[in-house]
Amino acid sequence: MRHLFMLLAICLATSCVLNQKQYASNPAPSADRFPKLTYHQMRAEHDTLVSYIKQVSPVIYFNKELRGIDFDRHAARLRKQISRKTTMKSYLHIIKKTLNAAQDGHTSQLNTVLLDIARKYWIPTGFVSFDSASTENMYEYVKYLKESFYSKAELNLIYTSGSYYNLMPFSYKGITYPAAMKLIGCNGKDIHAFVATLTELYSPLRWDRENNRVYDENFYWPAEIYKQDTLRLTFADQKNIRHQLNINKNDSVTYLEKKVNDYSYFSQTDTVVTHFV
């Protein structure tokens, strides 16, 4: 079943698109030159993806019972968004949201690292049913969604004892913010109520069993939550003084301490920092 989970994301606009092979001698498509799918192909492919998820992901049934996340309801609502005017770019966002709605960390779009593995190992051994030429579009889909679906903001938050805190002091547009502020609100909502609305936009949301709610320290990554390019975050410092951070989706903060201890995971670098606050 692990293999099925890993391969499920290959359904990302592939059952029809991969029949329109793009060979290595041709340039990779830009977002405006993605292979075209008809309205009926989009609907049929979305149905296939939902069917695969329901067959291979026991997590969606666990989520429904424990967390109240009804994958069928999300999938049906997203399918209705496919119309005769749906562009390939919009369709890729619908597919991405459908995968996210499963809230299963193994049911996701293949990233470039796994695509590299597919080309190096899975395709030569016949482990998958497509060829190297067919993966070119997949790389373009990954690139497009990375640039359009996610923001560039980075806040270095931590979730502990049921609350979010910023680990490091930072500045943004000339304003300095101290470390160890508690994040209490986002876009006018209580922070926990806001994160609970992100089922289709961020996956996997983690489960805090002590407080019976979802959480994730990178909840602010989806670009769609930045209304008019601004995310409104409300913090309270250790003296309970409020601090407002209105950040643009294409911006990031400037840390006032040096981040150390780089490590890598699947060739993607990140940072571990220990703070005592």
mmCIF file of N, CA and C in Angstrom, residues 147-192:
data_model
loop_
_atom_site.group_PDB
_atom_site.id
_atom_site.type_symbol
_atom_site.label_atom_id
_atom_site.label_comp_id
_atom_site.label_asym_id
_atom_site.label_seq_id
_atom_site.Cartn_x
_atom_site.Cartn_y
_atom_site.Cartn_z
ATOM 1 N N GLU A 147 5.062 28.025 -7.418
ATOM 2 C CA GLU A 147 5.113 29.472 -7.575
ATOM 3 C C GLU A 147 3.753 30.132 -7.395
ATOM 4 N N SER A 148 2.675 29.411 -7.696
ATOM 5 C CA SER A 148 1.346 30.037 -7.674
ATOM 6 C C SER A 148 0.501 29.654 -6.466
ATOM 7 N N PHE A 149 0.729 28.466 -5.920
ATOM 8 C CA PHE A 149 -0.126 27.970 -4.840
ATOM 9 C C PHE A 149 0.382 28.402 -3.472
ATOM 10 N N TYR A 150 1.690 28.688 -3.377
ATOM 11 C CA TYR A 150 2.296 28.989 -2.086
ATOM 12 C C TYR A 150 2.873 30.398 -2.043
ATOM 13 N N SER A 151 2.881 30.966 -0.843
ATOM 14 C CA SER A 151 3.508 32.262 -0.614
ATOM 15 C C SER A 151 5.008 32.057 -0.365
ATOM 16 N N LYS A 152 5.729 33.160 -0.249
ATOM 17 C CA LYS A 152 7.154 33.092 0.045
ATOM 18 C C LYS A 152 7.455 33.447 1.502
ATOM 19 N N ALA A 153 6.416 33.688 2.286
ATOM 20 C CA ALA A 153 6.610 34.096 3.677
ATOM 21 C C ALA A 153 7.260 32.985 4.503
ATOM 22 N N GLU A 154 8.077 33.369 5.475
ATOM 23 C CA GLU A 154 8.722 32.428 6.387
ATOM 24 C C GLU A 154 8.793 33.078 7.758
ATOM 25 N N LEU A 155 8.107 32.493 8.747
ATOM 26 C CA LEU A 155 7.986 33.121 10.067
ATOM 27 C C LEU A 155 8.653 32.327 11.196
ATOM 28 N N ASN A 156 9.079 31.084 10.926
ATOM 29 C CA ASN A 156 9.772 30.273 11.924
ATOM 30 C C ASN A 156 8.948 30.157 13.213
ATOM 31 N N LEU A 157 7.713 29.664 13.066
ATOM 32 C CA LEU A 157 6.828 29.478 14.213
ATOM 33 C C LEU A 157 7.018 28.090 14.823
ATOM 34 N N ILE A 158 6.593 27.960 16.065
ATOM 35 C CA ILE A 158 6.543 26.655 16.718
ATOM 36 C C ILE A 158 5.184 26.528 17.394
ATOM 37 N N TYR A 159 4.629 25.315 17.391
ATOM 38 C CA TYR A 159 3.366 25.036 18.083
ATOM 39 C C TYR A 159 3.689 24.166 19.282
ATOM 40 N N THR A 160 3.400 24.664 20.466
ATOM 41 C CA THR A 160 3.692 23.906 21.679
ATOM 42 C C THR A 160 2.665 24.246 22.749
ATOM 43 N N SER A 161 2.268 23.245 23.517
ATOM 44 C CA SER A 161 1.271 23.419 24.586
ATOM 45 C C SER A 161 0.005 24.094 24.080
ATOM 46 N N GLY A 162 -0.365 23.780 22.839
ATOM 47 C CA GLY A 162 -1.614 24.278 22.285
ATOM 48 C C GLY A 162 -1.577 25.683 21.722
ATOM 49 N N SER A 163 -0.378 26.281 21.591
ATOM 50 C CA SER A 163 -0.275 27.655 21.085
ATOM 51 C C SER A 163 0.886 27.792 20.110
ATOM 52 N N TYR A 164 0.790 28.819 19.255
ATOM 53 C CA TYR A 164 1.851 29.149 18.314
ATOM 54 C C TYR A 164 2.720 30.272 18.882
ATOM 55 N N TYR A 165 4.037 30.138 18.720
ATOM 56 C CA TYR A 165 4.976 31.181 19.125
ATOM 57 C C TYR A 165 6.019 31.373 18.020
ATOM 58 N N ASN A 166 6.548 32.594 17.926
ATOM 59 C CA ASN A 166 7.673 32.807 17.013
ATOM 60 C C ASN A 166 8.964 32.562 17.786
ATOM 61 N N LEU A 167 9.855 31.777 17.205
ATOM 62 C CA LEU A 167 11.075 31.384 17.906
ATOM 63 C C LEU A 167 12.126 32.485 17.950
ATOM 64 N N MET A 168 12.160 33.327 16.935
ATOM 65 C CA MET A 168 13.240 34.301 16.827
ATOM 66 C C MET A 168 12.692 35.716 16.698
ATOM 67 N N PRO A 169 13.420 36.704 17.228
ATOM 68 C CA PRO A 169 13.024 38.092 16.984
ATOM 69 C C PRO A 169 13.232 38.415 15.507
ATOM 70 N N PHE A 170 12.383 39.307 14.980
ATOM 71 C CA PHE A 170 12.501 39.640 13.562
ATOM 72 C C PHE A 170 12.042 41.075 13.332
ATOM 73 N N SER A 171 12.308 41.552 12.133
ATOM 74 C CA SER A 171 11.816 42.869 11.738
ATOM 75 C C SER A 171 11.128 42.760 10.394
ATOM 76 N N TYR A 172 10.179 43.668 10.164
ATOM 77 C CA TYR A 172 9.462 43.703 8.891
ATOM 78 C C TYR A 172 9.039 45.137 8.631
ATOM 79 N N LYS A 173 9.482 45.667 7.504
ATOM 80 C CA LYS A 173 9.176 47.036 7.101
ATOM 81 C C LYS A 173 9.493 48.041 8.209
ATOM 82 N N GLY A 174 10.666 47.855 8.826
ATOM 83 C CA GLY A 174 11.145 48.803 9.814
ATOM 84 C C GLY A 174 10.627 48.614 11.217
ATOM 85 N N ILE A 175 9.736 47.633 11.434
ATOM 86 C CA ILE A 175 9.179 47.379 12.764
ATOM 87 C C ILE A 175 9.842 46.123 13.340
ATOM 88 N N THR A 176 10.266 46.210 14.598
ATOM 89 C CA THR A 176 10.920 45.084 15.269
ATOM 90 C C THR A 176 9.923 44.332 16.133
ATOM 91 N N TYR A 177 9.983 42.995 16.066
ATOM 92 C CA TYR A 177 9.098 42.127 16.835
ATOM 93 C C TYR A 177 9.951 41.218 17.718
ATOM 94 N N PRO A 178 9.615 41.097 19.005
ATOM 95 C CA PRO A 178 10.429 40.262 19.903
ATOM 96 C C PRO A 178 10.171 38.770 19.693
ATOM 97 N N ALA A 179 11.066 37.955 20.236
ATOM 98 C CA ALA A 179 10.874 36.504 20.210
ATOM 99 C C ALA A 179 9.808 36.101 21.226
ATOM 100 N N ALA A 180 9.303 34.905 21.080
ATOM 101 C CA ALA A 180 8.381 34.280 22.033
ATOM 102 C C ALA A 180 7.037 34.983 22.128
ATOM 103 N N MET A 181 6.615 35.652 21.057
ATOM 104 C CA MET A 181 5.251 36.188 21.036
ATOM 105 C C MET A 181 4.272 35.042 20.766
ATOM 106 N N LYS A 182 3.114 35.116 21.364
ATOM 107 C CA LYS A 182 2.062 34.125 21.139
ATOM 108 C C LYS A 182 1.165 34.610 20.007
ATOM 109 N N LEU A 183 0.970 33.775 19.000
ATOM 110 C CA LEU A 183 0.092 34.125 17.882
ATOM 111 C C LEU A 183 -1.353 33.848 18.303
ATOM 112 N N ILE A 184 -2.181 34.870 18.292
ATOM 113 C CA ILE A 184 -3.545 34.699 18.800
ATOM 114 C C ILE A 184 -4.627 34.871 17.739
ATOM 115 N N GLY A 185 -4.296 35.511 16.604
ATOM 116 C CA GLY A 185 -5.329 35.721 15.603
ATOM 117 C C GLY A 185 -4.767 35.838 14.203
ATOM 118 N N CYS A 186 -5.625 35.562 13.227
ATOM 119 C CA CYS A 186 -5.233 35.682 11.821
ATOM 120 C C CYS A 186 -6.452 36.098 11.006
ATOM 121 N N ASN A 187 -6.300 37.170 10.251
ATOM 122 C CA ASN A 187 -7.377 37.686 9.395
ATOM 123 C C ASN A 187 -8.687 37.879 10.156
ATOM 124 N N GLY A 188 -8.572 38.374 11.394
ATOM 125 C CA GLY A 188 -9.756 38.675 12.185
ATOM 126 C C GLY A 188 -10.380 37.499 12.895
ATOM 127 N N LYS A 189 -9.769 36.307 12.804
ATOM 128 C CA LYS A 189 -10.292 35.115 13.467
ATOM 129 C C LYS A 189 -9.312 34.627 14.528
ATOM 130 N N ASP A 190 -9.839 33.928 15.523
ATOM 131 C CA ASP A 190 -8.981 33.198 16.437
ATOM 132 C C ASP A 190 -8.076 32.290 15.612
ATOM 133 N N ILE A 191 -6.803 32.190 15.977
ATOM 134 C CA ILE A 191 -5.839 31.476 15.136
ATOM 135 C C ILE A 191 -6.233 30.020 14.909
ATOM 136 N N HIS A 192 -6.772 29.353 15.936
ATOM 137 C CA HIS A 192 -7.124 27.938 15.780
ATOM 138 C C HIS A 192 -8.342 27.766 14.871
#
